[in-house]
Short mmCIF file of C-alpha atoms and ligand atoms in Angstrom, two decimals:
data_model
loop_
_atom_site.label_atom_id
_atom_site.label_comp_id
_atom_site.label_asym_id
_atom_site.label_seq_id
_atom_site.Cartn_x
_atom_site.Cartn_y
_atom_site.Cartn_z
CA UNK A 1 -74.39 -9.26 -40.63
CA UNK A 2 -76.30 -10.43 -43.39
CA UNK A 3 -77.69 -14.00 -44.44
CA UNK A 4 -78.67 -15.36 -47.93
CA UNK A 5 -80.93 -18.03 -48.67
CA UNK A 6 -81.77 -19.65 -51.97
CA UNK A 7 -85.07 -20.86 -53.61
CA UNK A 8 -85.27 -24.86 -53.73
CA UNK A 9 -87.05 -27.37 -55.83
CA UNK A 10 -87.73 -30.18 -54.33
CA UNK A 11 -88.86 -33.58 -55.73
CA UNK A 12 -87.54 -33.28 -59.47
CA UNK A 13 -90.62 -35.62 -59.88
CA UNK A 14 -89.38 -38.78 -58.85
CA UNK A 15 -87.35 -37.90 -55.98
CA UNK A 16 -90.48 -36.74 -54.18
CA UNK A 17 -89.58 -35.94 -50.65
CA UNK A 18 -85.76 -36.39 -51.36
CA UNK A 19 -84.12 -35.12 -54.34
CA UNK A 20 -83.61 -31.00 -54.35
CA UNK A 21 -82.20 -28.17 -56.02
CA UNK A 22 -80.94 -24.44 -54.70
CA UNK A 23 -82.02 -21.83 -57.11
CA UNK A 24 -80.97 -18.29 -57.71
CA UNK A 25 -83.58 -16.12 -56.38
CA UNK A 26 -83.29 -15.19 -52.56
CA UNK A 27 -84.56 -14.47 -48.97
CA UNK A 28 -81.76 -11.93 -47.43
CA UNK A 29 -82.12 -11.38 -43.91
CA UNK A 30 -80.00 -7.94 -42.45
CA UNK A 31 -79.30 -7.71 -38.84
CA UNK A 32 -79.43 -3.84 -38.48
CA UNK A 33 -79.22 -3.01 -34.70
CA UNK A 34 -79.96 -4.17 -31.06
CA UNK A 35 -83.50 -2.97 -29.73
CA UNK A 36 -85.62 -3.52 -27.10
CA UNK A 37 -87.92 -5.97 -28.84
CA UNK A 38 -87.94 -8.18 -31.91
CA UNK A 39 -88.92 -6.03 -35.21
CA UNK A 40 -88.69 -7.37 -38.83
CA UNK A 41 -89.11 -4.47 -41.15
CA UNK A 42 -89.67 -6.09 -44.63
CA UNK A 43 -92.29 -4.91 -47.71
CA UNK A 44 -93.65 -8.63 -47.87
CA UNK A 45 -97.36 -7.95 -47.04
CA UNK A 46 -99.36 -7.57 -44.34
CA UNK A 47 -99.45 -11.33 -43.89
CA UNK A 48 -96.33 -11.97 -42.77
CA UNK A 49 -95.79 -10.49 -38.79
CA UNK A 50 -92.85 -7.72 -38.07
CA UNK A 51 -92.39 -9.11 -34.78
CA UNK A 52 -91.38 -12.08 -32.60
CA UNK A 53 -94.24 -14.69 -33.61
CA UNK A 54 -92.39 -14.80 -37.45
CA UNK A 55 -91.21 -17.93 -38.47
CA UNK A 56 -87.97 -16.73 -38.37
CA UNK A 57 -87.28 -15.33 -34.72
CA UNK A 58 -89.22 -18.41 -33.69
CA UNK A 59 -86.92 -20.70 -35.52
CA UNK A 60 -83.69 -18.93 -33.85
CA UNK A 61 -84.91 -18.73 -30.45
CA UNK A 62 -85.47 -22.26 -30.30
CA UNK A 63 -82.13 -22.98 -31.22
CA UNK A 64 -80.60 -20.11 -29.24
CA UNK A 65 -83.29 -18.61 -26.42
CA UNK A 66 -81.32 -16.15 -25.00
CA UNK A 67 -80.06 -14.09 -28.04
CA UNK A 68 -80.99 -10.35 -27.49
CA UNK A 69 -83.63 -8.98 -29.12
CA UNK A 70 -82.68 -6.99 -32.60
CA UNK A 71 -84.34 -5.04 -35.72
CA UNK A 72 -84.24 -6.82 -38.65
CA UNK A 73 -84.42 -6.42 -42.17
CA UNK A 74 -86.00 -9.23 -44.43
CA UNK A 75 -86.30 -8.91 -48.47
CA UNK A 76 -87.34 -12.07 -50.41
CA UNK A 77 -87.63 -12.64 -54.17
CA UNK A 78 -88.81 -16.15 -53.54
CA UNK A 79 -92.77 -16.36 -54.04
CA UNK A 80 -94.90 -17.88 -51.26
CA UNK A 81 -96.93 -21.28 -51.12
CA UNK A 82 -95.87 -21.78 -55.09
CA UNK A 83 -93.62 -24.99 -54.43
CA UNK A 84 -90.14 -22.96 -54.15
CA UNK A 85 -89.07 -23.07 -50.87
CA UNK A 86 -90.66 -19.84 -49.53
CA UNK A 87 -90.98 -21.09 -45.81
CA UNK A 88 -88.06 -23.66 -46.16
CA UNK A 89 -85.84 -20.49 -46.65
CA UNK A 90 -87.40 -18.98 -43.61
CA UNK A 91 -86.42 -21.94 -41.28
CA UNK A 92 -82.89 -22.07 -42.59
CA UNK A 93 -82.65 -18.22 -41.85
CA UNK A 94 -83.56 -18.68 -38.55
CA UNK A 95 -81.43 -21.48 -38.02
CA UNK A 96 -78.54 -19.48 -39.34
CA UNK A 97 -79.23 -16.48 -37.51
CA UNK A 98 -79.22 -18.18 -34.36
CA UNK A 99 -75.92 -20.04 -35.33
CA UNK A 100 -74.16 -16.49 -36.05
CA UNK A 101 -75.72 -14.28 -33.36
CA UNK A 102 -75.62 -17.29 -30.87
CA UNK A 103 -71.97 -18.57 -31.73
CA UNK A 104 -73.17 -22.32 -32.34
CA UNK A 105 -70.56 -23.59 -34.24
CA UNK A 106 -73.32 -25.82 -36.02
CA UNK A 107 -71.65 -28.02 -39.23
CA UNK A 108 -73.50 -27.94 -42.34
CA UNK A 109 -74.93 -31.82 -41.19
CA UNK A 110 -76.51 -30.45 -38.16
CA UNK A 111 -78.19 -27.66 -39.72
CA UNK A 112 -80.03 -30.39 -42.74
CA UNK A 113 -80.88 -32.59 -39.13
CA UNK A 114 -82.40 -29.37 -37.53
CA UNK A 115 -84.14 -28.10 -40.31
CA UNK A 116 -85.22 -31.26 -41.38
CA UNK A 117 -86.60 -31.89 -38.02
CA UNK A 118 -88.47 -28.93 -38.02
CA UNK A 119 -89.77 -28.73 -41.95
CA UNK A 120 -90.55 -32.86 -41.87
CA UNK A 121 -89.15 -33.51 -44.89
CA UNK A 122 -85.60 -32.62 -46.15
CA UNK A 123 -85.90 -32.03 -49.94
CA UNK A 124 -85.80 -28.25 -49.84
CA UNK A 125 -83.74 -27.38 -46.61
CA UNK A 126 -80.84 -29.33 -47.23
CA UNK A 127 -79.89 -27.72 -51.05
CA UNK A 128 -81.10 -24.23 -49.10
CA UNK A 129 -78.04 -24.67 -46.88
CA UNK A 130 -75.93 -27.03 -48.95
CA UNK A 131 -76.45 -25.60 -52.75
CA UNK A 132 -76.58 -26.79 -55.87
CA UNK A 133 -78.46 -30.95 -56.14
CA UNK A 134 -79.06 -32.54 -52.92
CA UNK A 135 -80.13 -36.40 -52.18
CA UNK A 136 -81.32 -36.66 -48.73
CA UNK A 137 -83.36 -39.43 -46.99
CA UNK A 138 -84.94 -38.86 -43.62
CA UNK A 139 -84.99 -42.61 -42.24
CA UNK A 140 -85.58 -43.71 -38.41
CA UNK A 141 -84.90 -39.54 -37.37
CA UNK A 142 -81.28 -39.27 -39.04
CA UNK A 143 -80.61 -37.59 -42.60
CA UNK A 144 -78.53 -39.03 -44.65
CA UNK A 145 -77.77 -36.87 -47.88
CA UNK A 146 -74.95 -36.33 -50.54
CA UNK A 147 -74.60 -33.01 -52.20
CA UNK A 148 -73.65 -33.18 -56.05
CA UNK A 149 -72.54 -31.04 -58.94
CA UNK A 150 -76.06 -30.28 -60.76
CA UNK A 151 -75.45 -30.56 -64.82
CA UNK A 152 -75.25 -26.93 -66.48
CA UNK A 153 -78.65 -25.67 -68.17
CA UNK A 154 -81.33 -23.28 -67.35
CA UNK A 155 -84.14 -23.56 -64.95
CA UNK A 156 -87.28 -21.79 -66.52
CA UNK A 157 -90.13 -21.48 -63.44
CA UNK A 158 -93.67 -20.84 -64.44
CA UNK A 159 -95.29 -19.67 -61.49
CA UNK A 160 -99.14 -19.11 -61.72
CA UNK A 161 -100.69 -16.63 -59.83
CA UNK A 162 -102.36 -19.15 -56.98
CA UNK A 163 -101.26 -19.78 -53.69
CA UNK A 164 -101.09 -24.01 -52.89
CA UNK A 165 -100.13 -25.05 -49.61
CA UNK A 166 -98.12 -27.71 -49.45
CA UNK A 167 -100.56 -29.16 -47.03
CA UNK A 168 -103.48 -29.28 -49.78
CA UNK A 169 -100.74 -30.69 -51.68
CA UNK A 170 -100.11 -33.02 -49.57
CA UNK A 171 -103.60 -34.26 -48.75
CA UNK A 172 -104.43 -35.51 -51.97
CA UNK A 173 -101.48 -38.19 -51.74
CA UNK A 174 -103.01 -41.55 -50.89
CA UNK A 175 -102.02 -43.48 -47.80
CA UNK A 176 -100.23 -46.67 -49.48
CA UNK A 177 -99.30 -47.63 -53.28
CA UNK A 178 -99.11 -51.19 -54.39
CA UNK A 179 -95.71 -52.55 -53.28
CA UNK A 180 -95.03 -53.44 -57.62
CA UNK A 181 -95.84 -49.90 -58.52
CA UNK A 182 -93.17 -48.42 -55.77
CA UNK A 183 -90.75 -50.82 -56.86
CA UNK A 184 -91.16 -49.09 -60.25
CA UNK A 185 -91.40 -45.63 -58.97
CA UNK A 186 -88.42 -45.91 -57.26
CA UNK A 187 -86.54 -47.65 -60.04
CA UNK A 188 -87.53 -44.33 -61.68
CA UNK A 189 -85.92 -41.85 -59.10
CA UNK A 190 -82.69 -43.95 -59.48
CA UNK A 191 -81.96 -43.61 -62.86
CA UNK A 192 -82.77 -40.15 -62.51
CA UNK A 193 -80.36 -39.55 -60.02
CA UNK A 194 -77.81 -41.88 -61.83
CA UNK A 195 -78.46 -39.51 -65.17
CA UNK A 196 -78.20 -36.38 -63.15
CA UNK A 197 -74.66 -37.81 -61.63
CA UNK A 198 -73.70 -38.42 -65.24
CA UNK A 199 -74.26 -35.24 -66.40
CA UNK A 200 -77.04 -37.26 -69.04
CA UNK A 201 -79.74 -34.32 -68.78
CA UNK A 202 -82.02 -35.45 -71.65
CA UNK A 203 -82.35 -39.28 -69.67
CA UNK A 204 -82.78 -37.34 -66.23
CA UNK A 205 -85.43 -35.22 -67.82
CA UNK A 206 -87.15 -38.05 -69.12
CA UNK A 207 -87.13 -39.81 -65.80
CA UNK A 208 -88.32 -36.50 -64.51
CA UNK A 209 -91.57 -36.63 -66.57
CA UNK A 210 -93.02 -40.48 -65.26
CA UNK A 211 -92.87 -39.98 -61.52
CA UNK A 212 -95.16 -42.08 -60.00
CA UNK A 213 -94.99 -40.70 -56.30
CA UNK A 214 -97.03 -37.72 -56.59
CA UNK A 215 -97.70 -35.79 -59.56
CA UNK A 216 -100.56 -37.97 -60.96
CA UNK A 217 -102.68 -37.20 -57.95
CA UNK A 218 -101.74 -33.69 -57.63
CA UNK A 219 -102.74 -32.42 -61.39
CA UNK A 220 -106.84 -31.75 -60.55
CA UNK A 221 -104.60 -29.12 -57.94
CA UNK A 222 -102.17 -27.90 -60.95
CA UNK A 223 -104.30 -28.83 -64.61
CA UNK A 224 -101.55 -26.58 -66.35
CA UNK A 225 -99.18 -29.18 -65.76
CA UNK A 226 -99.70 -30.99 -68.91
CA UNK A 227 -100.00 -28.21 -71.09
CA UNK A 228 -96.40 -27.25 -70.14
CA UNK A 229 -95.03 -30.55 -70.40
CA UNK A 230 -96.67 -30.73 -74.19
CA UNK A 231 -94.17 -27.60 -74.98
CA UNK A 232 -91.22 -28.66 -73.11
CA UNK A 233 -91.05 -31.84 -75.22
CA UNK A 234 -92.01 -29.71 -78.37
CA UNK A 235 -89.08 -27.66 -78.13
CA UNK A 236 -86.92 -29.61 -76.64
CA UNK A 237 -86.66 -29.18 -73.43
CA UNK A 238 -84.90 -31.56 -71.43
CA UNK A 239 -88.27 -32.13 -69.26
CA UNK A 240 -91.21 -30.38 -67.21
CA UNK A 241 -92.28 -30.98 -63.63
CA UNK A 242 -93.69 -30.04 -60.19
CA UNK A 243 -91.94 -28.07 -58.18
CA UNK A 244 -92.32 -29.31 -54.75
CA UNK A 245 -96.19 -29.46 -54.13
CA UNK A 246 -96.60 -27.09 -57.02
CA UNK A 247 -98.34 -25.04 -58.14
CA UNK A 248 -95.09 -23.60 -60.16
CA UNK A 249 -93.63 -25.72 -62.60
CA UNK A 250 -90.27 -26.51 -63.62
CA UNK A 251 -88.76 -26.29 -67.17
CA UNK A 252 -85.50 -27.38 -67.39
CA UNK A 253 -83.77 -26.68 -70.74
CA UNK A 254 -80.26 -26.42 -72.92
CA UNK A 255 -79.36 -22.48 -72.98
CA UNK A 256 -80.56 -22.16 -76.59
CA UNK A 257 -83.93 -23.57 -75.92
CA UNK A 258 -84.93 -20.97 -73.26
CA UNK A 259 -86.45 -18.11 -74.79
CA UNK A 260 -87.93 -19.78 -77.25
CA UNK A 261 -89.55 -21.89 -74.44
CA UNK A 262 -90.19 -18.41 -72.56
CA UNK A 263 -92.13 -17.40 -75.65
CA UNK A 264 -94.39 -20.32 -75.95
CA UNK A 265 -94.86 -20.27 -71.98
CA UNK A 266 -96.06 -16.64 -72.19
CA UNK A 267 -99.46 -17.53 -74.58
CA UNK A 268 -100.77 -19.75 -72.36
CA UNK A 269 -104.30 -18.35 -70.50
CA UNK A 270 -103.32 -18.14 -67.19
CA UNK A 271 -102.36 -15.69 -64.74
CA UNK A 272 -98.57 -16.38 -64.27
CA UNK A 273 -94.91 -15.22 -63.67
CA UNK A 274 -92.15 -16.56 -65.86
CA UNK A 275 -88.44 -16.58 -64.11
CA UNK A 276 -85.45 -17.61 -65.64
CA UNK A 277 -83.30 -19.02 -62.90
CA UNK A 278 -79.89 -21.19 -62.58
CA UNK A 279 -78.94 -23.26 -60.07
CA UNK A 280 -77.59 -21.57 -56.82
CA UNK A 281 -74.38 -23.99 -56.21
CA UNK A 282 -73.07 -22.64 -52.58
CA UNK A 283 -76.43 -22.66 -50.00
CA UNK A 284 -76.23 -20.10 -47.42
N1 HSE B 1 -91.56 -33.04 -51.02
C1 HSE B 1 -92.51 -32.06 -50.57
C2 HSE B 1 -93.85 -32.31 -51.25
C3 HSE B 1 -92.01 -30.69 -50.89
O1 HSE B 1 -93.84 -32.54 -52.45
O2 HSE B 1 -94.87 -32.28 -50.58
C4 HSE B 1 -92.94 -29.63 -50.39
O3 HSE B 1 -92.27 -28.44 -50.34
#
């Protein structure tokens, strides 16, 4: 039996904390045979644990406690603690693992509740199990979210060589914002959904670029943000922004524009990995 998971974006800058994407790099989980114990064997570092206390047999046995122990196999192209999703993905495996080995029957609603339960916010578990561009709001315990058809182009990910929790991402967001200033941010995140809906990439990409939400008091964590949004709107490119709590940074450009954009992306000074991605448009 095996399991796919995709990358995720989450945010898209304005949508912070509801608007995500799937992308088309993976975590693929193998069940390989019964044993007496839990064992994960995977190349992923020494970091991550090969047996019960990973993320991922502790996800499935909460759902399903009584599933038999097995050996595993776990490969991942998705980077860690760089804003794509890494541990997302991991939650969602477990979740599906424990839906196939368990026979859980669970719809594609209950898994966004579960995961979203579990992650805290649902902008990168629900387009890991949905696909493609997910809305989602996580309001008095319940998720509402609609799954759309994301607008063709190609997702260019600069990924810098630094690990950023989203934790230390997230502690540098204030408390409160003046109630006039989320009016506007929010006004924001609307018409970049509404663009996005309409298939009006240059307008969502420009929306994409003035969140208010979070990326303003994020940049002392991610200075190369600028930089890259300077080139995107050089070339072309439809717009530049966090992914998730960064560090990585999203390009989003028209097919033509991309290598040109790889090109420019490749002299800057830093330490980085440059993936050309689309958008994954099935989930697990
Ligand atoms: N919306 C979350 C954040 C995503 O920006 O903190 C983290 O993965």
């Amino acid at each position: 039996m095996k399991i796919r998971i995709p990358a995720t974006s989450a945010n898209l800058g304005p949508g912070f904390d509801s608007c995500g994407i799937a992308l088309s790099q993976y975590l693929n989980i193998e069940v390989l045979e019964e044993a007496k114990e839990w064992k994960i064997v995977h190349t992923l570092g020494s970091d991550i644990p090969s047996d019960s206390t990973n993320l991922l047999i502790q996800t499935a046995l909460k759902l399903a406690p009584d599933l038999s122990p097995k050996v595993l196999k776990m490969t991942s192209d998705i980077p860690l603690a760089r804003g794509l999703g890494s541990s997302s993905s991991v939650i969602v495996g477990g979740i599906e693992l424990a839906n196939r080995l368990g026979n859980l029957n669970l719809s594609q609603k209950e898994k966004v509740q579960i995961a979203t339960e579990m992650e805290g916010h649902p902008d990168n578990v629900a387009p890991a199990i949905c696909g493609d561009f997910v809305v989602a709001s996580y309001v008095d315990g319940q998720v509402y979210s609609v799954k759309h058809h994301f607008p063709l182009c190609d997702v260019i990910a600069y990924i810098p060589d630094v690990h950023l929790l989203t934790s230390e991402s997230r502690s540098v967001l204030p408390a409160s914002i003046p109630y006039k200033e989320a009016v506007q941010a929010s006004s924001i995140a609307n018409v970049m959904i509404a663009a996005i809906l309409n298939g009006n990439l240059p307008l969502a990409g420009l929306m994409m670029e003035k969140d208010r939400w979070h990326e303003a008091y994020r940049k002392k964590l991610v200075p190369h943000l600028d930089q890259i949004r300077n080139l995107s709107q050089k070339i072309g490119a439809y717009g530049a922004f966090l992914s998730g709590a960064g560090p990585t940074v999203l390009i989003l450009t028209p097919e033509e524009k991309t290598d040109q954009m790889v090109q420019e992306l490749e002299k800057l000074p830093i330490s980085a990995a440059i993936n050309v991605m689309s958008i994954d448009q099935e989930g697990i």
